[in-house]
Amino acid sequence: MLTVLEPEGLYPDTIPEQEILGPGVRIIRGNAKTSIAELPDEMLAEVDGLMTLRMWVPAEQIARFPKLKVIVRMGVGYDRVDRAAAAARGITVCNLPDYGTQEVAEFAVLLALSLRRGLILYHDTQRGPDPAPWAVMQSPLHRRQEVQTFGILGLGRIGSAAALRAKAFGYRVVFYDPNQPNGWDRALGIQRVRSMDELLAQSDVLSIHCPLTRATRGLIGERELRLLPRNAVVVNTARGPILDIDALERVLRDGHLAGAGLDVIPGEPPAEPFPSLLRAYRAGEEWLRGRLVITPHIAFHTPEAWRDIRIKSIETMRDVLVEGRNTNVIPPGSE
């Protein structure tokens, strides 16, 4: 009998999982809080399939699974899994590319709109014992959507959904994604550019939607941020390490960028030493009022998305471990 492990005890039971896997597969749950290292060797010795949401799966933990055949990362990003170590063992790695698409796309556009229409600025300045005057405030953040270009870096499922939503609000939408085939722009009614620099030069809003890979780590640094038009806004709902947060602070401080919305930061959850920008944000420093929004990697969160995570994860495990299909398999040599 095959055995599948869900190490975090995410759900109150395993009824839907067992129904999908069928009688020939046993599913067990762990109670790990922060790491697979908390689980005993005797439990891991039985496991053929591993499903993990928050846990990292480094090489030293993979080595503790003598029978492991499949790892399903219960999310879109797969940077938490040491794929080189898995490939060396012949272990298949999968992800869930089709969960949370609507939620993250909506959140990205929401961050841009809330900054660009002053919602965050007026929220921040009307609170406390000394609110701003009950009047219009002048800010380089405020622009009509129809006169702006919404630039999307990475036009996968979430990027495509964000493009349609931004377009519906009146933005001119452009994207850069060398991995998408010709015609993708025509299907969505948006415009393609040939280089990232070309994208940056015209993006009044830059929304990041590429995965974290060796090629995209640190992709957006100070040089790239300064290519954006003055008073642009940056939104990141992808992965924190794609964007240099210290460079972002510098271009916000000197006024080149008007604002930023971050659902992700380089280290999560944040720990000392905290990024200087996060420290300034939490301290409520005056120069950031209305210009920065930081949320704790929750863009995906709805009850419906959590249901999708659960069902799509176990369906992927069934397809690959039990039925030998290639559902959501990440090729070992991909970035």
PDB file of C-alpha atoms in Angstrom, residues 94-217:
ATOM      1  CA  CYS A  94       4.824  19.035  -8.681  1.00  0.00           C
ATOM      2  CA  ASN A  95       3.094  22.309  -7.883  1.00  0.00           C
ATOM      3  CA  LEU A  96      -0.430  23.768  -8.090  1.00  0.00           C
ATOM      4  CA  PRO A  97      -0.381  26.312 -10.908  1.00  0.00           C
ATOM      5  CA  ASP A  98      -4.147  26.790 -10.954  1.00  0.00           C
ATOM      6  CA  TYR A  99      -5.133  27.707  -7.417  1.00  0.00           C
ATOM      7  CA  GLY A 100      -5.588  31.245  -6.096  1.00  0.00           C
ATOM      8  CA  THR A 101      -5.370  32.709  -9.599  1.00  0.00           C
ATOM      9  CA  GLN A 102      -8.335  35.035  -9.193  1.00  0.00           C
ATOM     10  CA  GLU A 103      -7.431  36.027  -5.642  1.00  0.00           C
ATOM     11  CA  VAL A 104      -3.822  37.002  -6.296  1.00  0.00           C
ATOM     12  CA  ALA A 105      -4.669  38.801  -9.537  1.00  0.00           C
ATOM     13  CA  GLU A 106      -7.419  40.772  -7.805  1.00  0.00           C
ATOM     14  CA  PHE A 107      -5.122  41.620  -4.908  1.00  0.00           C
ATOM     15  CA  ALA A 108      -2.386  42.916  -7.208  1.00  0.00           C
ATOM     16  CA  VAL A 109      -4.787  45.246  -8.993  1.00  0.00           C
ATOM     17  CA  LEU A 110      -6.369  46.214  -5.674  1.00  0.00           C
ATOM     18  CA  LEU A 111      -2.975  47.259  -4.296  1.00  0.00           C
ATOM     19  CA  ALA A 112      -2.381  49.437  -7.346  1.00  0.00           C
ATOM     20  CA  LEU A 113      -5.843  51.008  -7.228  1.00  0.00           C
ATOM     21  CA  SER A 114      -5.751  51.657  -3.486  1.00  0.00           C
ATOM     22  CA  LEU A 115      -2.473  53.525  -3.867  1.00  0.00           C
ATOM     23  CA  ARG A 116      -3.304  55.301  -7.122  1.00  0.00           C
ATOM     24  CA  ARG A 117      -6.729  56.517  -5.987  1.00  0.00           C
ATOM     25  CA  GLY A 118      -5.570  57.685  -2.581  1.00  0.00           C
ATOM     26  CA  LEU A 119      -7.402  55.138  -0.455  1.00  0.00           C
ATOM     27  CA  ILE A 120      -4.274  54.324   1.545  1.00  0.00           C
ATOM     28  CA  LEU A 121      -3.192  57.962   1.805  1.00  0.00           C
ATOM     29  CA  TYR A 122      -6.521  59.187   3.173  1.00  0.00           C
ATOM     30  CA  HIS A 123      -6.875  56.153   5.427  1.00  0.00           C
ATOM     31  CA  ASP A 124      -3.461  56.848   6.951  1.00  0.00           C
ATOM     32  CA  THR A 125      -3.905  60.601   7.317  1.00  0.00           C
ATOM     33  CA  GLN A 126      -7.441  60.599   8.768  1.00  0.00           C
ATOM     34  CA  ARG A 127      -6.495  58.402  11.717  1.00  0.00           C
ATOM     35  CA  GLY A 128      -5.146  59.380  15.095  1.00  0.00           C
ATOM     36  CA  PRO A 129      -5.531  62.459  17.294  1.00  0.00           C
ATOM     37  CA  ASP A 130      -4.239  64.914  14.658  1.00  0.00           C
ATOM     38  CA  PRO A 131      -5.937  64.035  11.358  1.00  0.00           C
ATOM     39  CA  ALA A 132      -5.240  65.868   8.127  1.00  0.00           C
ATOM     40  CA  PRO A 133      -7.710  68.574   7.039  1.00  0.00           C
ATOM     41  CA  TRP A 134     -11.022  67.350   5.675  1.00  0.00           C
ATOM     42  CA  ALA A 135     -10.011  68.172   2.145  1.00  0.00           C
ATOM     43  CA  VAL A 136      -8.257  67.009  -0.995  1.00  0.00           C
ATOM     44  CA  MET A 137      -4.562  66.240  -0.579  1.00  0.00           C
ATOM     45  CA  GLN A 138      -2.111  66.779  -3.396  1.00  0.00           C
ATOM     46  CA  SER A 139       0.014  63.687  -4.093  1.00  0.00           C
ATOM     47  CA  PRO A 140       1.926  62.297  -7.090  1.00  0.00           C
ATOM     48  CA  LEU A 141       0.200  58.993  -6.354  1.00  0.00           C
ATOM     49  CA  HIS A 142      -3.152  60.153  -7.693  1.00  0.00           C
ATOM     50  CA  ARG A 143      -3.792  59.432 -11.357  1.00  0.00           C
ATOM     51  CA  ARG A 144      -6.771  58.514 -13.512  1.00  0.00           C
ATOM     52  CA  GLN A 145      -6.427  54.867 -14.536  1.00  0.00           C
ATOM     53  CA  GLU A 146      -7.084  55.547 -18.231  1.00  0.00           C
ATOM     54  CA  VAL A 147      -3.979  57.735 -18.581  1.00  0.00           C
ATOM     55  CA  GLN A 148      -1.683  55.096 -17.060  1.00  0.00           C
ATOM     56  CA  THR A 149       0.118  52.016 -18.335  1.00  0.00           C
ATOM     57  CA  PHE A 150      -0.109  48.875 -16.217  1.00  0.00           C
ATOM     58  CA  GLY A 151       3.031  46.814 -16.815  1.00  0.00           C
ATOM     59  CA  ILE A 152       3.028  43.101 -16.036  1.00  0.00           C
ATOM     60  CA  LEU A 153       6.259  41.193 -15.556  1.00  0.00           C
ATOM     61  CA  GLY A 154       5.406  37.540 -16.134  1.00  0.00           C
ATOM     62  CA  LEU A 155       2.193  36.672 -17.965  1.00  0.00           C
ATOM     63  CA  GLY A 156       1.342  33.254 -16.621  1.00  0.00           C
ATOM     64  CA  ARG A 157      -2.062  32.376 -15.210  1.00  0.00           C
ATOM     65  CA  ILE A 158      -2.042  35.017 -12.471  1.00  0.00           C
ATOM     66  CA  GLY A 159      -0.418  37.640 -14.675  1.00  0.00           C
ATOM     67  CA  SER A 160      -3.019  37.024 -17.373  1.00  0.00           C
ATOM     68  CA  ALA A 161      -5.857  37.321 -14.861  1.00  0.00           C
ATOM     69  CA  ALA A 162      -4.342  40.558 -13.528  1.00  0.00           C
ATOM     70  CA  ALA A 163      -4.072  41.895 -17.082  1.00  0.00           C
ATOM     71  CA  LEU A 164      -7.777  41.362 -17.706  1.00  0.00           C
ATOM     72  CA  ARG A 165      -8.713  43.039 -14.429  1.00  0.00           C
ATOM     73  CA  ALA A 166      -6.423  46.021 -14.979  1.00  0.00           C
ATOM     74  CA  LYS A 167      -7.764  46.376 -18.500  1.00  0.00           C
ATOM     75  CA  ALA A 168     -11.323  46.411 -17.157  1.00  0.00           C
ATOM     76  CA  PHE A 169     -10.408  49.389 -14.941  1.00  0.00           C
ATOM     77  CA  GLY A 170      -9.219  51.327 -17.964  1.00  0.00           C
ATOM     78  CA  TYR A 171      -5.472  50.867 -17.815  1.00  0.00           C
ATOM     79  CA  ARG A 172      -3.442  50.414 -20.971  1.00  0.00           C
ATOM     80  CA  VAL A 173      -1.847  47.008 -20.277  1.00  0.00           C
ATOM     81  CA  VAL A 174       1.559  45.858 -21.501  1.00  0.00           C
ATOM     82  CA  PHE A 175       3.592  42.814 -20.539  1.00  0.00           C
ATOM     83  CA  TYR A 176       6.990  41.203 -20.834  1.00  0.00           C
ATOM     84  CA  ASP A 177       7.299  37.427 -20.743  1.00  0.00           C
ATOM     85  CA  PRO A 178       9.765  35.718 -23.106  1.00  0.00           C
ATOM     86  CA  ASN A 179       8.261  32.323 -22.298  1.00  0.00           C
ATOM     87  CA  GLN A 180       4.813  33.058 -23.677  1.00  0.00           C
ATOM     88  CA  PRO A 181       4.153  32.154 -27.337  1.00  0.00           C
ATOM     89  CA  ASN A 182       3.307  34.709 -29.978  1.00  0.00           C
ATOM     90  CA  GLY A 183      -0.370  35.584 -30.001  1.00  0.00           C
ATOM     91  CA  TRP A 184      -0.869  35.583 -26.233  1.00  0.00           C
ATOM     92  CA  ASP A 185      -1.179  39.367 -26.383  1.00  0.00           C
ATOM     93  CA  ARG A 186      -3.811  39.135 -29.121  1.00  0.00           C
ATOM     94  CA  ALA A 187      -5.876  36.651 -27.128  1.00  0.00           C
ATOM     95  CA  LEU A 188      -6.025  39.021 -24.138  1.00  0.00           C
ATOM     96  CA  GLY A 189      -6.226  42.283 -26.072  1.00  0.00           C
ATOM     97  CA  ILE A 190      -3.079  43.710 -24.487  1.00  0.00           C
ATOM     98  CA  GLN A 191       0.327  44.769 -25.794  1.00  0.00           C
ATOM     99  CA  ARG A 192       3.593  42.826 -25.730  1.00  0.00           C
ATOM    100  CA  VAL A 193       7.053  44.387 -25.422  1.00  0.00           C
ATOM    101  CA  ARG A 194      10.346  42.780 -26.420  1.00  0.00           C
ATOM    102  CA  SER A 195      12.468  43.506 -23.354  1.00  0.00           C
ATOM    103  CA  MET A 196      12.123  44.134 -19.640  1.00  0.00           C
ATOM    104  CA  ASP A 197      13.714  47.568 -20.035  1.00  0.00           C
ATOM    105  CA  GLU A 198      11.051  48.470 -22.583  1.00  0.00           C
ATOM    106  CA  LEU A 199       8.375  47.349 -20.133  1.00  0.00           C
ATOM    107  CA  LEU A 200       9.848  49.327 -17.254  1.00  0.00           C
ATOM    108  CA  ALA A 201      10.240  52.542 -19.237  1.00  0.00           C
ATOM    109  CA  GLN A 202       6.479  52.859 -19.771  1.00  0.00           C
ATOM    110  CA  SER A 203       4.957  51.269 -16.634  1.00  0.00           C
ATOM    111  CA  ASP A 204       3.153  53.736 -14.373  1.00  0.00           C
ATOM    112  CA  VAL A 205       2.294  50.606 -12.388  1.00  0.00           C
ATOM    113  CA  LEU A 206       4.666  47.644 -12.395  1.00  0.00           C
ATOM    114  CA  SER A 207       3.076  44.405 -11.195  1.00  0.00           C
ATOM    115  CA  ILE A 208       5.425  41.456 -10.643  1.00  0.00           C
ATOM    116  CA  HIS A 209       4.053  37.998 -11.480  1.00  0.00           C
ATOM    117  CA  CYS A 210       7.061  35.833 -12.375  1.00  0.00           C
ATOM    118  CA  PRO A 211       8.121  32.797 -10.314  1.00  0.00           C
ATOM    119  CA  LEU A 212      11.211  32.861  -8.115  1.00  0.00           C
ATOM    120  CA  THR A 213      13.994  31.043  -9.974  1.00  0.00           C
ATOM    121  CA  ARG A 214      17.749  31.364 -10.301  1.00  0.00           C
ATOM    122  CA  ALA A 215      17.127  33.764 -13.178  1.00  0.00           C
ATOM    123  CA  THR A 216      14.573  35.982 -11.392  1.00  0.00           C
ATOM    124  CA  ARG A 217      16.173  36.265  -7.946  1.00  0.00           C
TER     125      ARG A 217
END
